[in-house]
Short mmCIF file of C-alpha atoms and ligand atoms in Angstrom, two decimals:
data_model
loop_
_atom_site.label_atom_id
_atom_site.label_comp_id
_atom_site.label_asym_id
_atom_site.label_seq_id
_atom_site.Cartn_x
_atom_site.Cartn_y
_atom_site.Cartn_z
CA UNK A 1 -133.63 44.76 81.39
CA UNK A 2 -134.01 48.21 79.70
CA UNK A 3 -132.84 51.21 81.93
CA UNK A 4 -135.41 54.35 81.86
CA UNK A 5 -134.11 57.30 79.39
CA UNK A 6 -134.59 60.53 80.61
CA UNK A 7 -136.59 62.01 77.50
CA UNK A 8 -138.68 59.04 76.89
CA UNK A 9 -141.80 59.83 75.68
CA UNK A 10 -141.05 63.56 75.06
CA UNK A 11 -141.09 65.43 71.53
CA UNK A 12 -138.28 67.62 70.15
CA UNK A 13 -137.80 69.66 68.03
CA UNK A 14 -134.47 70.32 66.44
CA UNK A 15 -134.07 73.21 63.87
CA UNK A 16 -131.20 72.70 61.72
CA UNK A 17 -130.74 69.23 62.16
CA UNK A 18 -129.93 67.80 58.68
CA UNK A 19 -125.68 68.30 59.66
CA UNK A 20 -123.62 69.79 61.68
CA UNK A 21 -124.13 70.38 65.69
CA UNK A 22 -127.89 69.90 64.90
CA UNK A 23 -127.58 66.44 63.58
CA UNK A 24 -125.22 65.63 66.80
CA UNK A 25 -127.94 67.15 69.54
CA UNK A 26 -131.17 64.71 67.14
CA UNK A 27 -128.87 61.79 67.78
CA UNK A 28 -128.00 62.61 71.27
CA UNK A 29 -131.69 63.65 72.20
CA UNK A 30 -133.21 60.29 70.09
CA UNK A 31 -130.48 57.96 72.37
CA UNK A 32 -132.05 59.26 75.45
CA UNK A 33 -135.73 58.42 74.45
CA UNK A 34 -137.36 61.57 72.67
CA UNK A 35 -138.69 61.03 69.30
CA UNK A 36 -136.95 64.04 67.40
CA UNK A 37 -138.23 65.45 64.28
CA UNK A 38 -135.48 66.54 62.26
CA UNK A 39 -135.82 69.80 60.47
CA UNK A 40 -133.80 70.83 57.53
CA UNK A 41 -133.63 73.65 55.05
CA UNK A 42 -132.53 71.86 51.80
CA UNK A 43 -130.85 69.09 52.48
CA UNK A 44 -133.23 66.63 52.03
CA UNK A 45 -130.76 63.66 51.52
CA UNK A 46 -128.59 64.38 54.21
CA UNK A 47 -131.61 64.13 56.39
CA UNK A 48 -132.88 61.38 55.67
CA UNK A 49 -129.24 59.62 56.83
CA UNK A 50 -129.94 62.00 60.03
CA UNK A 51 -133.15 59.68 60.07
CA UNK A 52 -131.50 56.26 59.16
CA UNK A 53 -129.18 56.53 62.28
CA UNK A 54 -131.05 57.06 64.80
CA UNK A 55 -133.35 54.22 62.95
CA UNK A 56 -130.37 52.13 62.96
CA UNK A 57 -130.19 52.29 67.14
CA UNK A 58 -133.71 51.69 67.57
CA UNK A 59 -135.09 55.56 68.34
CA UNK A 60 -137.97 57.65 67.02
CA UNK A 61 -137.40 60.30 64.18
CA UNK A 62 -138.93 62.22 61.23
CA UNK A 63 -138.26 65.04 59.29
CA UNK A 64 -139.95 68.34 58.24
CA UNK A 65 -138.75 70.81 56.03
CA UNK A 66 -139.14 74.70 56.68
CA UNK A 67 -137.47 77.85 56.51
CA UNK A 68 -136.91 78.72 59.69
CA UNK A 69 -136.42 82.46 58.90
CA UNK A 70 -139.59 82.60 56.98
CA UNK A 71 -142.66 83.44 59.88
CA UNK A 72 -145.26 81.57 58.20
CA UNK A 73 -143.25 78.29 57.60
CA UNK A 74 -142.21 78.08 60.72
CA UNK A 75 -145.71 78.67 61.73
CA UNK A 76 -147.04 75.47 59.52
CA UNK A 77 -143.77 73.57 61.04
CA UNK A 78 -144.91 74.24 64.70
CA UNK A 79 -148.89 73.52 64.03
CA UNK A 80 -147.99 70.42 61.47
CA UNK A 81 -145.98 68.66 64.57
CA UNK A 82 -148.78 69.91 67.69
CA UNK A 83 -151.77 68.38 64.75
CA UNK A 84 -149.67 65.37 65.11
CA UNK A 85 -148.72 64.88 68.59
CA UNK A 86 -150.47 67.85 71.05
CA UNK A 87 -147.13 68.86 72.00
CA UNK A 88 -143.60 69.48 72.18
CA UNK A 89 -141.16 68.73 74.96
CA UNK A 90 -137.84 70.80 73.98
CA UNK A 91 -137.08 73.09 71.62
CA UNK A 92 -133.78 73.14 70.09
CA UNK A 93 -133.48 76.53 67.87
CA UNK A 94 -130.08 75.34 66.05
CA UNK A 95 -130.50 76.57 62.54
CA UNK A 96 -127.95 78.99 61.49
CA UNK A 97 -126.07 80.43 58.54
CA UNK A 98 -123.02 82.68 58.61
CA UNK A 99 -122.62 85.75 56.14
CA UNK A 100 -119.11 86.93 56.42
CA UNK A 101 -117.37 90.65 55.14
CA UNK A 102 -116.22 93.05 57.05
CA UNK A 103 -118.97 96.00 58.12
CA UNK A 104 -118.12 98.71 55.75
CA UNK A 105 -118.54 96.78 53.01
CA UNK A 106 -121.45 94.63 54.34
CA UNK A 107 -124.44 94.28 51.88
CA UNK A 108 -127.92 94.83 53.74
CA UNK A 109 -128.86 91.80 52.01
CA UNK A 110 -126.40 89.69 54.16
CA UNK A 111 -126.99 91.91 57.44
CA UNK A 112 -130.63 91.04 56.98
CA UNK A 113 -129.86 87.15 56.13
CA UNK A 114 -128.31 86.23 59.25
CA UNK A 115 -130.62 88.13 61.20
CA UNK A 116 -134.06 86.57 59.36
CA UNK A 117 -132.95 83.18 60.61
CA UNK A 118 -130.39 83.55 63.28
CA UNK A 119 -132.23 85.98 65.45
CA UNK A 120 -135.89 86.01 64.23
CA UNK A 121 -136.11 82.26 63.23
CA UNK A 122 -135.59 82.16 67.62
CA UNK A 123 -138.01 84.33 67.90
CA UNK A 124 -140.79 82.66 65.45
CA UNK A 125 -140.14 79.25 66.98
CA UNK A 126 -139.87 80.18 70.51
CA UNK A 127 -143.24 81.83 69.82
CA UNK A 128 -145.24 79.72 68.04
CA UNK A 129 -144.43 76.40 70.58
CA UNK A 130 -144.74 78.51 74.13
CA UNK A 131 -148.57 78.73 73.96
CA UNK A 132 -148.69 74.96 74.64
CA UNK A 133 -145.85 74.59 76.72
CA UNK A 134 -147.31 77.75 79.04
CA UNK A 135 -150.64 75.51 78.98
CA UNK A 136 -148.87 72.72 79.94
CA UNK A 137 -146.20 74.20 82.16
CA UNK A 138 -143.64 72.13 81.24
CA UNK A 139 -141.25 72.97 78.61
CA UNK A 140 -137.22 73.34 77.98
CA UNK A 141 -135.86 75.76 75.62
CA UNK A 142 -132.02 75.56 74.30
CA UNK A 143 -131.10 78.11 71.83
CA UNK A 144 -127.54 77.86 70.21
CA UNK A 145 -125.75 81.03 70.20
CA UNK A 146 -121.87 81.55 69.73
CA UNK A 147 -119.11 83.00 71.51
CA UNK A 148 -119.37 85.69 69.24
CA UNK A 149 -122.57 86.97 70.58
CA UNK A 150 -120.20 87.74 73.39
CA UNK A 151 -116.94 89.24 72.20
CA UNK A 152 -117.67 90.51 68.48
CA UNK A 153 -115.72 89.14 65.89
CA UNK A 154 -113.96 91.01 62.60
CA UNK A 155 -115.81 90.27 59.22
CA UNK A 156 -119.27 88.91 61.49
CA UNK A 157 -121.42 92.04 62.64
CA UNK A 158 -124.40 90.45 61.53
CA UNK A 159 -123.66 87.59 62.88
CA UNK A 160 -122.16 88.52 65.92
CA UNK A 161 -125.49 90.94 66.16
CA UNK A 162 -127.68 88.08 65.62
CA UNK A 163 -125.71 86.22 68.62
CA UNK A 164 -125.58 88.57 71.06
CA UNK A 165 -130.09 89.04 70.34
CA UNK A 166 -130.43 85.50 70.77
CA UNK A 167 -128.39 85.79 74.53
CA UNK A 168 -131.00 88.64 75.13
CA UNK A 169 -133.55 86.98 74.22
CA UNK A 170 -133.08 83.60 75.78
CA UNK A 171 -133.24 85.73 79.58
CA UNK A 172 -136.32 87.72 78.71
CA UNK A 173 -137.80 84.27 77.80
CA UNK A 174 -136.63 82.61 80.78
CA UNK A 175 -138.24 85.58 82.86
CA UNK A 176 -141.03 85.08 81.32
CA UNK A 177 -141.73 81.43 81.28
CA UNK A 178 -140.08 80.84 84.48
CA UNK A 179 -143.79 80.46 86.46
CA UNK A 180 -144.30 78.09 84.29
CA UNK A 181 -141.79 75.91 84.95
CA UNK A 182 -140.24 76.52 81.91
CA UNK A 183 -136.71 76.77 81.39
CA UNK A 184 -135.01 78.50 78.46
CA UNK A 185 -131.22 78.61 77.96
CA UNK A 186 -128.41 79.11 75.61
CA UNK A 187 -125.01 76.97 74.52
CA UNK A 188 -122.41 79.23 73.13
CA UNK A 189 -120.01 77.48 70.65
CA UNK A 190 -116.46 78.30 70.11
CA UNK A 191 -114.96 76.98 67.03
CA UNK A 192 -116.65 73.60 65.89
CA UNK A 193 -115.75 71.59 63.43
CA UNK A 194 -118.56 71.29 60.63
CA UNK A 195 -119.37 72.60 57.28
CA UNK A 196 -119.51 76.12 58.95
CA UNK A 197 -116.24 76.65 60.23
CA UNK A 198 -114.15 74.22 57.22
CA UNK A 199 -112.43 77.21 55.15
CA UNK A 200 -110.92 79.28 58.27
CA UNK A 201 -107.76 79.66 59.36
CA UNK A 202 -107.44 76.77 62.05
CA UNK A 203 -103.85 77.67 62.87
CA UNK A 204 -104.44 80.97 63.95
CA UNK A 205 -108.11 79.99 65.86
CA UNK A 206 -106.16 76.76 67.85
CA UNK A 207 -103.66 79.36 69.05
CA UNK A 208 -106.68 80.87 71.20
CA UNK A 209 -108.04 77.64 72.45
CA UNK A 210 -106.38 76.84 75.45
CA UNK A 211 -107.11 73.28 75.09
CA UNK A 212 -105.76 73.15 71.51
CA UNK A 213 -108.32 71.74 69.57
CA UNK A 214 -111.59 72.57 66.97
CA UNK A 215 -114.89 71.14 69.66
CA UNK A 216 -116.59 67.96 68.16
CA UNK A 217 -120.52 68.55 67.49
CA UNK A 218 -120.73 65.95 70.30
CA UNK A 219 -119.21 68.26 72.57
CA UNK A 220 -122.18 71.11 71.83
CA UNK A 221 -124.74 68.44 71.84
CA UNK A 222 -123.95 66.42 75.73
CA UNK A 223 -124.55 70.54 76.87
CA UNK A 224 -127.93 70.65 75.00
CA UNK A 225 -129.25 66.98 76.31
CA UNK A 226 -128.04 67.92 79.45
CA UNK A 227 -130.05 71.34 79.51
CA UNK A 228 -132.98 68.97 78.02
CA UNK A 229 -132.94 66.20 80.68
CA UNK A 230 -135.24 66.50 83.64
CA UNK A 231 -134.38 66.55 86.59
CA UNK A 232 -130.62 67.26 86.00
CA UNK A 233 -131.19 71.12 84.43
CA UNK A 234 -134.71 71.62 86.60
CA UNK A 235 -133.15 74.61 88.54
CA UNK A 236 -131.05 76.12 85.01
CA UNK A 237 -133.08 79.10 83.28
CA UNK A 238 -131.53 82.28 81.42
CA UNK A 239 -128.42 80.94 81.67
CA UNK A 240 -125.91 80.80 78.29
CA UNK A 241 -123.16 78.21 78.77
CA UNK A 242 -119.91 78.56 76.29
CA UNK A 243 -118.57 75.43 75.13
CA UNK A 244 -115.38 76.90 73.84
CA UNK A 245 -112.78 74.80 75.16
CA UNK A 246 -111.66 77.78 77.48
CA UNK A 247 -111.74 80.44 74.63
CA UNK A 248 -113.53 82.98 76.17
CA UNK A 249 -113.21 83.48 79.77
CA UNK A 250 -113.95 86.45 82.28
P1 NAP B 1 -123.96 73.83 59.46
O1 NAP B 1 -123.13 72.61 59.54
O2 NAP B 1 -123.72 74.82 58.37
O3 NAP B 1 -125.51 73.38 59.46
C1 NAP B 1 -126.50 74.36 59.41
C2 NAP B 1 -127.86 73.73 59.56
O4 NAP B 1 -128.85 74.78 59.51
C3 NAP B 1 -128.20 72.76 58.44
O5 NAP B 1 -128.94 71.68 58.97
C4 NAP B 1 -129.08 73.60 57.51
O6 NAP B 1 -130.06 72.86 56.79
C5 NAP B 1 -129.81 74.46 58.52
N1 NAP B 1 -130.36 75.65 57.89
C6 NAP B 1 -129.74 76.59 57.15
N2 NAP B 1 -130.62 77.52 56.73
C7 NAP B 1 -131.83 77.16 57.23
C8 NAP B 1 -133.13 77.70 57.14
N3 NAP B 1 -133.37 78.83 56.47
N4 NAP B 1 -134.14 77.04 57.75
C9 NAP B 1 -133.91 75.88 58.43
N5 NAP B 1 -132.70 75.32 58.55
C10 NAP B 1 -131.67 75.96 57.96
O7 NAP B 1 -123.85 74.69 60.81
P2 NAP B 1 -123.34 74.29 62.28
O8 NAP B 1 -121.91 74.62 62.36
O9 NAP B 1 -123.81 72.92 62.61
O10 NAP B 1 -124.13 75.37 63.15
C11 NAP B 1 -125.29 75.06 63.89
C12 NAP B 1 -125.60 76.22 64.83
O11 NAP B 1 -124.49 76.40 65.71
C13 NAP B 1 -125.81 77.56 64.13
O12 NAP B 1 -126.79 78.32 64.79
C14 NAP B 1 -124.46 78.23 64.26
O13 NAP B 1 -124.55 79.63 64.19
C15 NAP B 1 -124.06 77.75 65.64
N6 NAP B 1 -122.62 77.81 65.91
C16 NAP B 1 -121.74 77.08 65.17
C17 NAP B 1 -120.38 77.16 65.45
C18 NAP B 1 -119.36 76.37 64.70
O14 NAP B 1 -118.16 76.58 64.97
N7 NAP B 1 -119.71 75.48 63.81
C19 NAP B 1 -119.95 78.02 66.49
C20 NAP B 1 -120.87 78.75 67.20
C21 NAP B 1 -122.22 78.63 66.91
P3 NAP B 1 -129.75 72.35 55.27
O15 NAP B 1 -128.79 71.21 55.44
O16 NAP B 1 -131.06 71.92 54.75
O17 NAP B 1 -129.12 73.49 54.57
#
């Protein structure tokens, strides 16, 4: 006997997905039934493993490539997957790059980096999939912030910037769509161990997580399927949820 899976049948689409927390949330959306396309930047090999596991368990995949700060390739990524399949279920905007130097010395070039595809990538995607979903009324939006976006952080304005837009933006979103039935959140990260956070300090970071450890990509991604699953996040819009293990707290 084969128990229902709550995204069965449903299309996402996961930016970013080739490592990291993106991989984690394709897996994790894939095991509960939605066929996931995969998009990556560059990392065409490492995608195609993305691909091979969630093969290897019996689930529905395939990748894309795009830039996700570039307008028009996100544009052809968004029409390529609607040519193929009318719609798409959830949106995961993952993708994200980091930037780091302290302000004063801050190149614009790096400033404008982080915010072409942390902030504006959002904004492209979210964009060019709500014209279907607002057709269809159905819809569920997750964009991946960071606790950051919250509290600032030395050597990160651009990131931090980016961050704190994408918070914004997730609630003007959410007041918009929310008529539609459409729900649009964000999952704030603490520190998370992937190729993003592997050269800092982790001595000094654990001594501000009160439960003493780096979060697993799994722990971002059960808050994402969660927020994807009907019915369980039906009544969850604008709404950005730190997973942080207790590192930020007010
Ligand atoms: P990661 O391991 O460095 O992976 C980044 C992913 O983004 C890769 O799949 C990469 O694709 C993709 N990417 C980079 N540039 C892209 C572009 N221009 N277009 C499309 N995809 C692009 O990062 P992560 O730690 O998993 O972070 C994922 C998200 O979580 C980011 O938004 C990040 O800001 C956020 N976050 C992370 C942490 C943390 O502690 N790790 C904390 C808070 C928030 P390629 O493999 O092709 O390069």
């Amino acid at each position: 006997m084969s128990l229902s899976k709550s995204l069965e049948g449903q299309i996402a689409l996961v930016t970013g997905a080739s490592r990291g927390i993106g991989k984690e949330i394709a897996l994790s959306l894939a095991k509960e039934g939605a066929e996931v396309i995969i998009n990556y930047s560059s990392s065409l090999e490492s995608a195609n493993k993305v691909l091979s596991e969630i093969n290897s368990f019996g689930g529905k995949s395939y990748a894309l490539q795009a830039d996700i700060s570039n307008e028009n390739s996100v544009n052809e990524l968004i029409k390529e997957v609607l040519d193929k399949h009318t719609k798409i279920d959830v949106l995961v905007n993952n993708a994200g790059i980091t930037k780091d130097g302290l302000l004063m010395r801050m190149k614009t070039e790096d400033w404008q980096k982080v915010l072409d595809l942390n902030l504006s990538g959002v904004f492209y995607c979210t964009r060019a999939v709500s014209r279907q979903m607002l057709k269809r009324k159905k819809g569920r939006i997750i964009n991946i912030t960071s606790v950051v976006g919250l509290m600032g952080n030395p050597g990160q304005a651009n990131y931090s910037a980016a961050k704190a837009g994408v918070i914004g933006l997730t609630q003007s979103a959410a007041k918009e769509f929310a008529s539609r039935g459409i729900t649009v959140n964000a999952v704030a990260p603490g520190f998370i161990s992937t190729d993003m956070t592997k050269d800092l300090n982790s001595e000094k970071i654990l001594s501000a997580i009160p439960l003493g450890r780096f979060g697993d990509p799994k722990d971002v991604a059960g808050v994402v399927k969660f927020l994807a699953a009907d019915p369980s996040a039906a009544y969850i819009t604008g709404q950005t949820i730190q997973v942080d293990g207790g590192m930020v707290m007010s």
